[in-house]
XYZ file of C-alpha atoms in Angstrom:
605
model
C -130.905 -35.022 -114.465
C -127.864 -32.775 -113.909
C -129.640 -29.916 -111.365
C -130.207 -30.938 -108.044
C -133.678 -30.065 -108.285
C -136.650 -28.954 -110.180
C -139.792 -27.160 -109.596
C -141.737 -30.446 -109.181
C -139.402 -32.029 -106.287
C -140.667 -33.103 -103.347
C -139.438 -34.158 -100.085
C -140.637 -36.128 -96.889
C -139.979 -34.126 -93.969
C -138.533 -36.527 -90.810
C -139.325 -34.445 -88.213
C -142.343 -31.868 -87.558
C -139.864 -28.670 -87.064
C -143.041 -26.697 -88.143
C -140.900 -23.573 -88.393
C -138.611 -25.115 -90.853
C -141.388 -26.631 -93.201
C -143.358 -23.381 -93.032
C -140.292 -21.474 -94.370
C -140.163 -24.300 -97.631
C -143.957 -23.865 -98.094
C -143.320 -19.759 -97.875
C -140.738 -20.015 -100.827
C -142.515 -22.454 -103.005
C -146.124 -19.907 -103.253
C -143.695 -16.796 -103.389
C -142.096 -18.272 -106.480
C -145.496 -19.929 -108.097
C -144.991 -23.605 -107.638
C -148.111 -25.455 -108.251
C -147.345 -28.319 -105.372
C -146.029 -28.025 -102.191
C -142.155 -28.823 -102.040
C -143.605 -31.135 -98.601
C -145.030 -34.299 -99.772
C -145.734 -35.445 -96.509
C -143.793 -35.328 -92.052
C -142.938 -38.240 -90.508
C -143.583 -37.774 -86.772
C -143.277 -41.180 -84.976
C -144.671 -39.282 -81.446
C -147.002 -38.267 -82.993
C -151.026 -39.551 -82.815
C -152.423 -37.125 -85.418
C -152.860 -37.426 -89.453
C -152.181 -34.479 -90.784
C -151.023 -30.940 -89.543
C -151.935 -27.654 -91.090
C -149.146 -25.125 -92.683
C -149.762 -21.861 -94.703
C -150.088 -21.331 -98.036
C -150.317 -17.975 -98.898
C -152.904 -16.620 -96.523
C -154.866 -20.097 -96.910
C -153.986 -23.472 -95.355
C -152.759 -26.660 -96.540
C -152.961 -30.175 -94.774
C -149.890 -32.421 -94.907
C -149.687 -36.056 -94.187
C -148.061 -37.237 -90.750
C -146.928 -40.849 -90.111
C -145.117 -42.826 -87.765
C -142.352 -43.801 -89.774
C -140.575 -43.235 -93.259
C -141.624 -46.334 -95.041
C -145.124 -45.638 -94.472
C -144.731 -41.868 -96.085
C -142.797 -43.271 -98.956
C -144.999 -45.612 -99.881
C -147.954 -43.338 -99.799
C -145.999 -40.553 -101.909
C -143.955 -42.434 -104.543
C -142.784 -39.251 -105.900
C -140.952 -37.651 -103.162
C -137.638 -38.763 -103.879
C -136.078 -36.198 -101.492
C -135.755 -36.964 -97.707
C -134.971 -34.172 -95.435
C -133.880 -36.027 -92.156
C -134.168 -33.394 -88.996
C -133.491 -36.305 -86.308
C -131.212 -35.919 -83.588
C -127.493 -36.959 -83.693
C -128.852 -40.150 -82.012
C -131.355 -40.858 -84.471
C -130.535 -39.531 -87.503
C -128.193 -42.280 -89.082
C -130.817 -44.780 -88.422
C -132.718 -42.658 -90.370
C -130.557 -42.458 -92.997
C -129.689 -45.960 -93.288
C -133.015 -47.082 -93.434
C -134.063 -44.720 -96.355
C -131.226 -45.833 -98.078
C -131.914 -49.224 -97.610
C -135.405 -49.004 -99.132
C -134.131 -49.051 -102.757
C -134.549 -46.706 -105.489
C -137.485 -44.022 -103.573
C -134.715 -41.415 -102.665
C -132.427 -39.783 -104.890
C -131.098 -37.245 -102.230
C -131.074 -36.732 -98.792
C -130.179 -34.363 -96.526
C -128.911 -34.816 -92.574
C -129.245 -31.940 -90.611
C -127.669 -33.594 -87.178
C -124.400 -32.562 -86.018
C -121.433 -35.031 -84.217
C -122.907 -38.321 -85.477
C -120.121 -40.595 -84.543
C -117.332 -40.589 -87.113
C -117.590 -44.609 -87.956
C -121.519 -44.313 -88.106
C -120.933 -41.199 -90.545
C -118.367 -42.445 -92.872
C -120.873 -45.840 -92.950
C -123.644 -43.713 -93.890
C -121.620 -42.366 -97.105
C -120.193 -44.868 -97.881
C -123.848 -46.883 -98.072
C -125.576 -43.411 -100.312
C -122.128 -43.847 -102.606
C -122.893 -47.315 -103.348
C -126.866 -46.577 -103.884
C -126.224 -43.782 -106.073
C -127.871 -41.513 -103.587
C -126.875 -38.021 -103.454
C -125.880 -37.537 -99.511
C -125.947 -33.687 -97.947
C -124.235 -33.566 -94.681
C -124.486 -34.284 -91.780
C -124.069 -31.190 -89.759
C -125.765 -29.155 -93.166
C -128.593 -26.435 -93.709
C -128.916 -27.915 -96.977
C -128.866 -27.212 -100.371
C -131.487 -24.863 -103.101
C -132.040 -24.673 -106.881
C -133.454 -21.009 -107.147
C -136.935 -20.938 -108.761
C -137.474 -24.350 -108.021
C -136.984 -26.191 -104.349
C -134.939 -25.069 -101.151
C -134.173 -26.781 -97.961
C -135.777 -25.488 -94.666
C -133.518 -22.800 -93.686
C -131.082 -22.142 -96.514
C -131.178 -18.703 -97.510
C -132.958 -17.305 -94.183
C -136.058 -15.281 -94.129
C -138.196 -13.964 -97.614
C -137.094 -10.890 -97.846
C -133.274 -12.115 -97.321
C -134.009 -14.646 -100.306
C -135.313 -11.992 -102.424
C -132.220 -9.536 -101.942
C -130.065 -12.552 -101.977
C -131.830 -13.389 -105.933
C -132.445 -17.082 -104.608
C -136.204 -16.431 -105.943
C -135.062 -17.152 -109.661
C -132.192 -18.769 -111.298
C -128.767 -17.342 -111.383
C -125.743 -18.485 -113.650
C -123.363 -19.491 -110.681
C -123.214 -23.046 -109.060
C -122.235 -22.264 -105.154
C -120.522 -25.263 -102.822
C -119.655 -24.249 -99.108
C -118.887 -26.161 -96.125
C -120.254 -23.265 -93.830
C -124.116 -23.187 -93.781
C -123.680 -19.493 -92.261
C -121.221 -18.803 -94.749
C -123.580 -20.211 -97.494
C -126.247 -17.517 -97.174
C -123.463 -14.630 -96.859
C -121.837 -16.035 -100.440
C -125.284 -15.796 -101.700
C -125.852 -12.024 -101.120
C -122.512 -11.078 -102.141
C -123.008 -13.400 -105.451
C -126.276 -11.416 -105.403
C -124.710 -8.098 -105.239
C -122.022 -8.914 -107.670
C -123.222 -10.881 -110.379
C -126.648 -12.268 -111.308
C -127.131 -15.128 -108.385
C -126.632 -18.517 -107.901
C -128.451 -21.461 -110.528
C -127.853 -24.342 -107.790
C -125.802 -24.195 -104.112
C -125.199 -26.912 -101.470
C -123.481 -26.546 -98.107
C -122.135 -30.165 -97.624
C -121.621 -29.684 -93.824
C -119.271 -29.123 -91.401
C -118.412 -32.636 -89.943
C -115.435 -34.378 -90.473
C -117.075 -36.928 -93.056
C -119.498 -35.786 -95.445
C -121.417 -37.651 -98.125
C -121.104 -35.368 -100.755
C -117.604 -33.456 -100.990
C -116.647 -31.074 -103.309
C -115.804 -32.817 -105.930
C -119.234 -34.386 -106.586
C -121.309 -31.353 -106.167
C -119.017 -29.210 -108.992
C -118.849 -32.472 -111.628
C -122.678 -32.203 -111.276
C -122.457 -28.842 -111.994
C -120.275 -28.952 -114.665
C -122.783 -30.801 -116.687
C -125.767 -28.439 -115.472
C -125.987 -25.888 -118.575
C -127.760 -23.684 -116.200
C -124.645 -23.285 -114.332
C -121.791 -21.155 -116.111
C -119.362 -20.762 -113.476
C -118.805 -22.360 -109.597
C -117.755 -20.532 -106.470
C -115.710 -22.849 -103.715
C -115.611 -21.991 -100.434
C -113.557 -24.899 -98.259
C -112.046 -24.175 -95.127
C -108.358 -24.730 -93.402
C -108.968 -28.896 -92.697
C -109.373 -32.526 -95.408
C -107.730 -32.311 -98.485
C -111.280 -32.825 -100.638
C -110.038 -29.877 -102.387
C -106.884 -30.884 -103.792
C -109.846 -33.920 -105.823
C -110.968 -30.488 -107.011
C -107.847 -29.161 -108.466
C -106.965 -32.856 -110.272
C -110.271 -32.459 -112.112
C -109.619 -29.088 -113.127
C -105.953 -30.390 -114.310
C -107.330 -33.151 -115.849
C -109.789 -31.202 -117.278
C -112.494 -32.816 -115.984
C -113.803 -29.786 -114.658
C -113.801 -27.049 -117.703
C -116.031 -23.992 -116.399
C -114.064 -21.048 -114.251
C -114.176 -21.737 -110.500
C -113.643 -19.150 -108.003
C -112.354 -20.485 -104.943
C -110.898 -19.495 -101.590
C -110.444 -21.331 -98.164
C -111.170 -19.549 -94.796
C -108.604 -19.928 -91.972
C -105.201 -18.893 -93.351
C -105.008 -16.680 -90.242
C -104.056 -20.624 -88.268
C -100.923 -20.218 -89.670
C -100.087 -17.992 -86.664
C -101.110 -19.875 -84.037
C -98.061 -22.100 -82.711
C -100.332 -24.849 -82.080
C -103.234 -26.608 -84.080
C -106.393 -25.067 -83.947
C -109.972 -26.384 -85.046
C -112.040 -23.467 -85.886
C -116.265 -23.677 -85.859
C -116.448 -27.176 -87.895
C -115.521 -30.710 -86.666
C -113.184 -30.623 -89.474
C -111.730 -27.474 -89.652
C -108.591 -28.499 -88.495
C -105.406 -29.257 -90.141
C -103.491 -32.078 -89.205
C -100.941 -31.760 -91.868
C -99.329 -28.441 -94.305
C -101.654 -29.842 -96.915
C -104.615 -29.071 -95.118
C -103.553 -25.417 -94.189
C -106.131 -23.147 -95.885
C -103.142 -21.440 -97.169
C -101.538 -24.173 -98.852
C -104.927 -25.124 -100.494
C -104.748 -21.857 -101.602
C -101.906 -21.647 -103.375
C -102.725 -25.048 -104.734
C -105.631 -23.911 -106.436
C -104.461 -20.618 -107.683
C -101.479 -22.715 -109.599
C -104.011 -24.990 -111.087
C -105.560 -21.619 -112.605
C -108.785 -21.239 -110.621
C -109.500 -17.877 -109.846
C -108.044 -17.361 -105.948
C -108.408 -14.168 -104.587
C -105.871 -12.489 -102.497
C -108.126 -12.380 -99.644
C -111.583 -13.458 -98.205
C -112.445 -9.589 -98.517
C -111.298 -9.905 -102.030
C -113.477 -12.555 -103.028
C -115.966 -10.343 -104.022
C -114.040 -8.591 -106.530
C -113.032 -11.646 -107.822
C -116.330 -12.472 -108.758
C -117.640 -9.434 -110.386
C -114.495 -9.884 -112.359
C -115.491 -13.615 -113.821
C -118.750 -12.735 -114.308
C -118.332 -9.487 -115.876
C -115.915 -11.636 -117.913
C -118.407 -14.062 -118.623
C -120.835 -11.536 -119.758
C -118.770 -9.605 -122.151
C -118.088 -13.195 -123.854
C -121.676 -13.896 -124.518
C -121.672 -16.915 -121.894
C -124.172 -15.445 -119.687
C -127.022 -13.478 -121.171
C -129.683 -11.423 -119.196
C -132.117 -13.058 -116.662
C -135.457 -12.222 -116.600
C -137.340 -11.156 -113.515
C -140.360 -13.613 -112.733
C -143.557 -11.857 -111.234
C -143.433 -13.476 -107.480
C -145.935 -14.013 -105.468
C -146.840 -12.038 -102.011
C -146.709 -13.487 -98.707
C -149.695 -11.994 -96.405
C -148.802 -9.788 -93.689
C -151.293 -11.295 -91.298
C -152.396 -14.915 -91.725
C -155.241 -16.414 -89.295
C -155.658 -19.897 -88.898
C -159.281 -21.823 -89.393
C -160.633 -23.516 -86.886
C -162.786 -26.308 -88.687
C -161.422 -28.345 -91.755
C -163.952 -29.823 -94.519
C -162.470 -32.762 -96.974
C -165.486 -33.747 -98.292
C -167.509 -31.067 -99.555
C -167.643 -27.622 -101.004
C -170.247 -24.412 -100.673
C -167.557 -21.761 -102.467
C -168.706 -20.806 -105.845
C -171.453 -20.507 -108.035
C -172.580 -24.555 -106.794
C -171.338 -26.987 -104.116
C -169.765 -30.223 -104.773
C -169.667 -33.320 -103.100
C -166.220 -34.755 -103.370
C -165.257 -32.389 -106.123
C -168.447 -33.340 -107.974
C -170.719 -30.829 -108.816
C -174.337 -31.796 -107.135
C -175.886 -31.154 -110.132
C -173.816 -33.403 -111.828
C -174.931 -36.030 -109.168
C -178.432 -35.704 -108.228
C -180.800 -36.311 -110.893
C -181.052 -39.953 -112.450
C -179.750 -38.801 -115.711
C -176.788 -38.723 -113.779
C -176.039 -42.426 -113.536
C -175.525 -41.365 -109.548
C -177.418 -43.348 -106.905
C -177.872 -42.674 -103.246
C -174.645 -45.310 -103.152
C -172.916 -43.420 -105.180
C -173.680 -40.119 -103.121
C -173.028 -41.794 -99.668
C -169.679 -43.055 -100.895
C -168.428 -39.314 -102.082
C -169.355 -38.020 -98.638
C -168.464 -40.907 -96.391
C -165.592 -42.316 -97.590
C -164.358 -39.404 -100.319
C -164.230 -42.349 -103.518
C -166.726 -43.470 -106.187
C -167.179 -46.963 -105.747
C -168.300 -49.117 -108.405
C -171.824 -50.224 -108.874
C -171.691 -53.624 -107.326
C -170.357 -51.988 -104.527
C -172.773 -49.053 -104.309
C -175.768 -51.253 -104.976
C -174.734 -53.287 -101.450
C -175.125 -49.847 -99.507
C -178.148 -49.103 -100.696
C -179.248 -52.864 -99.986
C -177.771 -52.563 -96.339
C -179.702 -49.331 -95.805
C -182.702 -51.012 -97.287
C -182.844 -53.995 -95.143
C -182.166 -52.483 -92.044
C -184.625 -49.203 -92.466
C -187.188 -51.118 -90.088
C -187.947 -53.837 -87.986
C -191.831 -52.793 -86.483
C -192.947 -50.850 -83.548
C -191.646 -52.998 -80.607
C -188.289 -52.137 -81.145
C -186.549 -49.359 -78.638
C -185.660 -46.853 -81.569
C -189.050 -46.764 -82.876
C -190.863 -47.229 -79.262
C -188.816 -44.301 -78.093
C -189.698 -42.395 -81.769
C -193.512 -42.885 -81.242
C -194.058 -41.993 -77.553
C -192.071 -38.654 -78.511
C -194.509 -38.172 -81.095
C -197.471 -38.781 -78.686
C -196.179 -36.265 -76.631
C -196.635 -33.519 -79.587
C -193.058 -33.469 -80.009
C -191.762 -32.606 -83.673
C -190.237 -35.114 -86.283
C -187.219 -34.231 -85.536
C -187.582 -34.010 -82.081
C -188.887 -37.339 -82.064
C -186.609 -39.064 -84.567
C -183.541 -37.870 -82.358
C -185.183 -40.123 -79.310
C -185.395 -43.051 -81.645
C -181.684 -42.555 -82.561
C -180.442 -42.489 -78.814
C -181.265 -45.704 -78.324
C -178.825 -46.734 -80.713
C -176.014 -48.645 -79.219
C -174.382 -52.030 -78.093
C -177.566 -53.315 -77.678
C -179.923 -51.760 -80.597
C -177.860 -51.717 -83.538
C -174.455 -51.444 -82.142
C -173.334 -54.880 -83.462
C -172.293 -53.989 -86.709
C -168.700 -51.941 -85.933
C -168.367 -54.706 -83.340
C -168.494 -57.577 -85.221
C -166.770 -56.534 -88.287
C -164.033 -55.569 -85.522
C -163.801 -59.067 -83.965
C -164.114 -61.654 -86.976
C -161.905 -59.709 -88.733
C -159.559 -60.040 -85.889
C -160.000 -63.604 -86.056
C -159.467 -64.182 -89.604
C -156.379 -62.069 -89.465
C -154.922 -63.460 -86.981
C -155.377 -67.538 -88.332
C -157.606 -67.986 -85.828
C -159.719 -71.255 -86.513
C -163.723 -71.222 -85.528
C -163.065 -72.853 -82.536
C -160.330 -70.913 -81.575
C -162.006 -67.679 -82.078
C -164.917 -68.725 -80.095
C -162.535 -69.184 -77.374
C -160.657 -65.940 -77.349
C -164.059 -64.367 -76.918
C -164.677 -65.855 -74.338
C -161.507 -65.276 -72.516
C -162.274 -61.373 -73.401
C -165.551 -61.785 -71.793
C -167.833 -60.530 -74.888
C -170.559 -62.521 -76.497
C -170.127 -62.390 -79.667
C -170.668 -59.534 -82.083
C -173.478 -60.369 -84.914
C -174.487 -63.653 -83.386
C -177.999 -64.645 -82.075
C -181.311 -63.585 -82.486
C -184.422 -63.853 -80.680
C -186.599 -65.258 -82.879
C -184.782 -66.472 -85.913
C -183.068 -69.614 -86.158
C -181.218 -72.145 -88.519
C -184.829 -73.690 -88.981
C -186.020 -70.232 -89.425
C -183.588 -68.322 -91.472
C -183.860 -64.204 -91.523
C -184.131 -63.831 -95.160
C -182.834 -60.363 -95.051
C -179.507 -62.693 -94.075
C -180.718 -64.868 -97.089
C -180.860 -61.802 -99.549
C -177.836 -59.990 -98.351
C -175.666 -63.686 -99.158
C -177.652 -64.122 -102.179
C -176.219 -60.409 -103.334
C -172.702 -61.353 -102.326
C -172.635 -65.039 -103.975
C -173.472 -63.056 -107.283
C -171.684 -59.418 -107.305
C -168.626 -59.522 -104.672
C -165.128 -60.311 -106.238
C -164.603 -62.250 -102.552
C -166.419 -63.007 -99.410
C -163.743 -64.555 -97.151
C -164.600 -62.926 -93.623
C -168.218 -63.853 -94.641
C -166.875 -67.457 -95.213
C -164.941 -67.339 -92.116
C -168.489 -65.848 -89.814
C -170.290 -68.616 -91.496
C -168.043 -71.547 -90.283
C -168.072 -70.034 -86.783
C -172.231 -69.835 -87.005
C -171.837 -73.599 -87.574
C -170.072 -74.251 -84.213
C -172.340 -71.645 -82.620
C -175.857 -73.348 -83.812
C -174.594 -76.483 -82.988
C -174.820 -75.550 -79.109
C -178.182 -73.316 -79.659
C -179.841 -73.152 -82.756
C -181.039 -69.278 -82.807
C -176.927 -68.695 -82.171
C -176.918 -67.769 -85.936
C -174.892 -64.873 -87.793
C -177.896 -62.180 -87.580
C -178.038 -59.260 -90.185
C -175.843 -56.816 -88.024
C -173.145 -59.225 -88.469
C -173.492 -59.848 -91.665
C -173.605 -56.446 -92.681
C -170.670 -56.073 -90.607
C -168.143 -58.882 -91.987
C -169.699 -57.829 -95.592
C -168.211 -54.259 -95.122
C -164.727 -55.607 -94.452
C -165.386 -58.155 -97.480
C -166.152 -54.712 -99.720
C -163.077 -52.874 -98.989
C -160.669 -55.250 -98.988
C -162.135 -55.769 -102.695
C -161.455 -51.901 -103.117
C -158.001 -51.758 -102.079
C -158.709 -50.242 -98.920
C -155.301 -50.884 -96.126
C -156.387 -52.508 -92.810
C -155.412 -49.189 -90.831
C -157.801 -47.517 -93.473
C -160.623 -50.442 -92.473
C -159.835 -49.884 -88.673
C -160.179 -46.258 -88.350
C -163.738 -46.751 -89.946
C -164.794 -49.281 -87.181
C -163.479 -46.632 -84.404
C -165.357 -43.755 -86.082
C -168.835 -46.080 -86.298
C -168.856 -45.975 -89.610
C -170.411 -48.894 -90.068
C -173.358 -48.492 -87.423
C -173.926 -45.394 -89.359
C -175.506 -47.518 -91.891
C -178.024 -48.395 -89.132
C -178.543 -44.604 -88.400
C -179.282 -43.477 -91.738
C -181.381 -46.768 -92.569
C -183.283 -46.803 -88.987
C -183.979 -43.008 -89.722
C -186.111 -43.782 -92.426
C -188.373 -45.934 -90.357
C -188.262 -43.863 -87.070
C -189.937 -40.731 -89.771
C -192.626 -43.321 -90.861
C -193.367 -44.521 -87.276
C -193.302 -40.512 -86.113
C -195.327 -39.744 -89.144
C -197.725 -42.708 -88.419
C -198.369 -41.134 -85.165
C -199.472 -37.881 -86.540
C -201.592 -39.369 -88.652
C -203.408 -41.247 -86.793
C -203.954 -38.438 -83.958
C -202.768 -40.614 -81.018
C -203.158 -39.346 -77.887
C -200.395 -39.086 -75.092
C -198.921 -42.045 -73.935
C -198.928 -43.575 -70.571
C -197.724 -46.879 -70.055
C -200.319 -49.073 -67.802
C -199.667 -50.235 -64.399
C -200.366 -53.846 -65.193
C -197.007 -53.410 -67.105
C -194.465 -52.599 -64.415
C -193.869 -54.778 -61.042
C -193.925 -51.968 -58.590
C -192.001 -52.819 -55.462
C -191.703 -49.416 -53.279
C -190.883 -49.857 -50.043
C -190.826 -47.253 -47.188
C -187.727 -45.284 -47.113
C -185.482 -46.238 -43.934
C -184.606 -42.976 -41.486
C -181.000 -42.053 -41.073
C-alpha cells in the first residue's frame, strides 16, 4: 500500500488525551467515514471500560484497557498506534508495540527529548520491523479524506480552509509540526491541497526522515508533486537530493530549508528543534539550499517565495494534463451544541417502528416459530450473544430447578406473610427477593468464584480445602441440611446427568466433585449442593464459549450468576403470593409458643 492511510485505518490511542481523540472522531463524521478512526485508548490508570466521545451530535463508546497488548489483541485491525506517553514512557511504549510482531504498521510518538540513545534504538528497532516510525517530538501525519492524527491540521474550520477534508495532488514532509499546518493553507491557497503530509518531528533522531516519506510518495499515484520543508541542522536532505540524482525520485519537489538567517550569527545557534542546529557548513540551511536547487528541485529564493513557487509547479502541472480537477465531496456538519446522555443501553433498543433485543427484532424472537427460547432471550439481554442450544437449554434447566423449594424457606416465608398482610404481588414478591443473599441463594457467584480459583491456581482437593480455611469461609456450594451422599438431591443428579450428555467439558465440575469426596468423607451431608453446582457449571459453559477469565470474573462481581436464582425463585415467590390470595388467608401473626421471650427490666442510668 503506497498512501499512508486509507479511509478504513484505525489506530489505538495510548493515552486518554480526550481533546485530541475528540478532534480525530470530529474529522472522520465531517468527511463520512463509516468507522471511527479510534479503535480503542489504552489508559493503564485507568479503572473504567469504555469512555464516551462525540459523533456528530450522538455518542460513541470506545474501549479502554490497561495496556497495549490487551487493545491489540481485541482489535486486530488497528494497525496504527498513536503513542501520547510522556518522554519517560513513551519508548517503552514504542518498543513494546514493536516487539509484538506484525499488528502495527505505523506509529506515531508524540513525546519530546526522549534520550538520544533510547531514540536512535527505537528507529533503528521500527527499521528492522518494517514499521513506519513518526517522530518523536511530532503532531503527526494525515491522508485527506481518509485518517488524520489528533492535532494535525488544527480546528474544523482550519481543516476545511486548509482543503485537508478531501484529497489534494501534493505529498507534504516537514520537520515543524507548526510549520506543517501553515504549508497546508498556503498549499491550500495556491494549488489544490495536499494527497498525504507527515511532520517527522523535531528531535535530533527521527524514525522516518525525509527520504522515506518522499520514496513512499513517489510511488503513491495520488501524489503528483512533494513539498520539503527541512530546517538549518542533519544532512537527511542531501539522501534527498542523491535520489533525485539518481533518479530515484522522478516527480517535481519543491523544497526550501528555514534558518539561513544563522549564517549571521558568529556563533552556532539551535533554533526551536533539538536538531536545528548545524554543526558543520553542510548542515547550514543555506548550503542545503543551494544543494538542492543544483540538483534541479524547485528552491525558491526565499521562505516568502515559497508560495510562488508552488503556484508555479502546480499551475505547471495543470497545464500538462498531470493534475486534473478535484471534486468537492458533500461533508458532513458538526453540531453547534452537543449534550451528553446520562444513561447508556448495550443491550436493547425502543427507537423505531419495534424494539430489539440485542439487535434482534422481538418479533423475530418471541413466538415459537421463532426457534427462540427463554435461553435464547436471557442470553441476548444478559450477556449480549446467542448461545447455542445445549447451552441455552442449561439456563432454562438452572432456572427450572431452582424456581422453588416449598414454603419454609425465607424467600417464600417472607413472600407469603406480605401477602397476608394484603400487600400486592409485587409488593410481596420484592420481600421474598430481599432475603436473597449469602445465606438464601447467595452461594452460586461464591462458589463458582472460589473453585474456580482453585482449579486455576493447581490447587489439589486437599489443598483447596485448606486455603479456605485459612480465609476463614466455609465453603461456597457445599452442605445441605437434609441431603446427603446416601440421599442424593436429584436436582444435583439431573443437572450432572445434562452435563455428562450436552457439555463439550466439565472440568471445574470434575474438580468440585473430587473436593465433595474429601468433604463427605468428614460429614456425609458435606456434599456439592445445587447452588454449587450451578455455580462451577456456569464457569464450565463459558469457558466452552470462548469467554476470557476477566470476561468470567466481572460476571461473578456483577451477581450474575445468583441472578439465575432471582429470576427462577421469582417464579415460585408469584405462586406462593398467588396461593395466598387464593386461599383468602388471613393476617399473619406468629404464635408465642414460637419465640423464647427473655425481657428483662431495663436498668436506670
Amino acid at each position: 500500500m503506497s498512501a499512508l492511510f486509507t479511509k478504513e485505518t484505525q489506530a489505538i490511542f495510548w493515552n486518554n488525551n480526550k481533546s485530541a481523540i475528540q478532534r480525530m472522531l470530529d474529522y472522520d463524521y465531517v468527511i463520512g467515514r463509516k468507522t471511527p478512526s479510534v479503535a480503542a485508548i489504552v489508559a493503564p490508570s485507568t479503572e473504567d471500560k469504555f469512555d464516551k466521545f462525540f459523533w456528530g451530535a450522538d455518542e460513541i463508546m470506545i474501549s479502554l484497557y490497561k495496556n497495549t497488548k490487551e487493545a491489540a489483541a481485541a482489535h486486530p485491525n488497528a494497525d496504527v498506534l498513536l503513542n501520547f506517553a510522556s518522554f519517560r514512557t513513551a519508548y517503552d511504549v514504542t518498543m513494546e508495540a514493536i516487539e509484538m510482531g506484525k499488528q502495527f504498521r505505523t506509529i506515531m510518538v508524540t513525546a519530546e527529548g526522549i534520550p538520544e540513545r533510547m531514540a536512535r534504538r527505537m528507529n533503528r528497532a521500527a527499521r528492522d520491523a518494517g514499521i513506519i516510525l513518526i517522530g518523536p517530538a511530532t503532531v503527526g501525519a494525515i491522508v485527506p479524506g481518509a485518517f488524520k492524527i489528533a492535532n494535525v491540521g488544527g480546528t474544523i474550520e482550519n481543516i476545511i480552509n486548509s482543503k485537508l477534508h478531501r484529497a489534494g495532488s501534493c505529498g507534504l514532509v516537514t520537520r515543524s509540526g507548526g510549520l506543517f499546518n501553515e504549508l497546508s493553507n498556503i498549499i491550500a491557497i495556491n494549488a489544490d491541497g495536499i494527497a498525504e503530509g507527515v511532520a517527522i518531528g523535531g528531535d535530533r533522531f527521527v524514525g522516518s526522515v525525509f527520504i522515506d516519506n518522499l520514496l513512499r510518495m513517489e510511488s503513491n499515484p495520488a501524489v503528483k508533486y512533494m513539498v520539503l520543508l527541512g530546517e538549518v541542522g542533519g544532512t537527511e536532505e542531501y539522501k534527498v537530493i542523491e535520489a533525485v540524482k539518481s533518479g530515484k525520485i522522478k516527480k517535481p519537489i519543491i523544497a526550501w530549508c528555514i534558518g539561513t538567517i544563522a549564517k549571521h550569527f558568529s556563533s552556532g545557534v539551535q533554533f526551536g528543534h533539538a536538531g536545528a542546529s548545524a554543526n558543520a557548513d553542510a548542515e547550514t540551511a543555506a548550503a542545503k539550499n543551494k544543494a538542492m536547487a543544483d540538483a534541479g528541485i524547485y528552491v525558491p529564493a526565499s521562505f516568502n517565495d515559497l508560495p510562488a513557487k508552488i503556484k508555479e509547479v502546480y499551475t505547471k502541472l495543470r497545464n500538462e494534463g498531470v493534475i486534473g480537477e478535484i471534486e468537492e465531496p458533500v461533508l458532513n456538519k458538526l453540531p453547534s451544541s452537543r449534550k451528553a446522555k446520562n444513561f447508556i443501553c448495550t443491550i436493547s433498543d425502543d427507537r423505531g417502528d419495534e424494539a430489539t433485543y440485542a439487535g434482534y427484532p422481538i418479533s423475530s424472537v418471541a413466538t415459537p416459530d421463532t426457534g427462540f427460547s427463554i435461553g435464547d432471550v436471557m442470553s441476548l439481554l444478559w450477556f449480549k450473544k446467542r448461545y447455542p442450544k445445549w447451552a441455552t437449554n442449561f439456563i432454562e434447566t438452572v432456572v427450572k430447578t431452582v424456581a422453588d423449594h416449598g414454603p419454609a424457606v425465607s424467600g417464600a416465608h417472607n413472600a407469603r406473610v406480605t401477602a397476608r398482610a394484603g400487600k400486592d404481588v409485587i409488593s410481596s414478591v420484592v420481600t421474598g427477593l430481599l432475603t436473597i443473599g449469602p445465606r438464601f441463594g447467595g452461594a452460586i457467584d461464591g462458589a463458582a468464584k472460589y473453585f474456580k480459583y482453585g482449579y486455576d491456581n493447581n490447587l489439589t482437593p486437599s489443598e483447596f480445602i485448606d486455603y479456605m480455611k485459612k480465609q476463614g469461609i466455609p465453603i461456597p456450594g457445599i452442605g445441605h441440611r437434609i441431603k446427603s451422599v446416601r440421599n442424593p438431591d436429584l436436582r444435583v443428579s439431573g443437572l450432572k446427568k445434562y452435563v455428562s450428555e450436552h457439555f463439550p467439558a466439565s472440568p471445574l465440575l470434575d474438580y468440585a466433585l473430587e473436593v465433595e469426596k474429601l468433604t463427605t468423607s468428614k460429614k456425609d451431608n458435606l456434599i456439592l449442593n445445587v447452588d454449587g453446582t450451578i455455580g462451577v457449571l456456569m464457569i464450565d459453559m463459558w469457558r466452552a464459549l470462548g469467554y476470557s477469565d476477566e470476561e468470567m470474573d466481572v460476571f461473578i462481581e456483577a451477581g450474575a450468576l445468583n441472578a439465575f436464582f432471582v429470576l427462577g425463585r421469582c417464579i415460585g415467590f408469584i405462586g406462593h403470593v398467588l396461593d395466598e390470595k387464593r386461599l383468602a388467608m388471613p393476617m399473619y401473626r406468629h404464635p408465642w409458643e414460637d419465640i423464647l421471650y427473655d425481657v428483662k427490666k431495663a436498668e436506670d442510668i
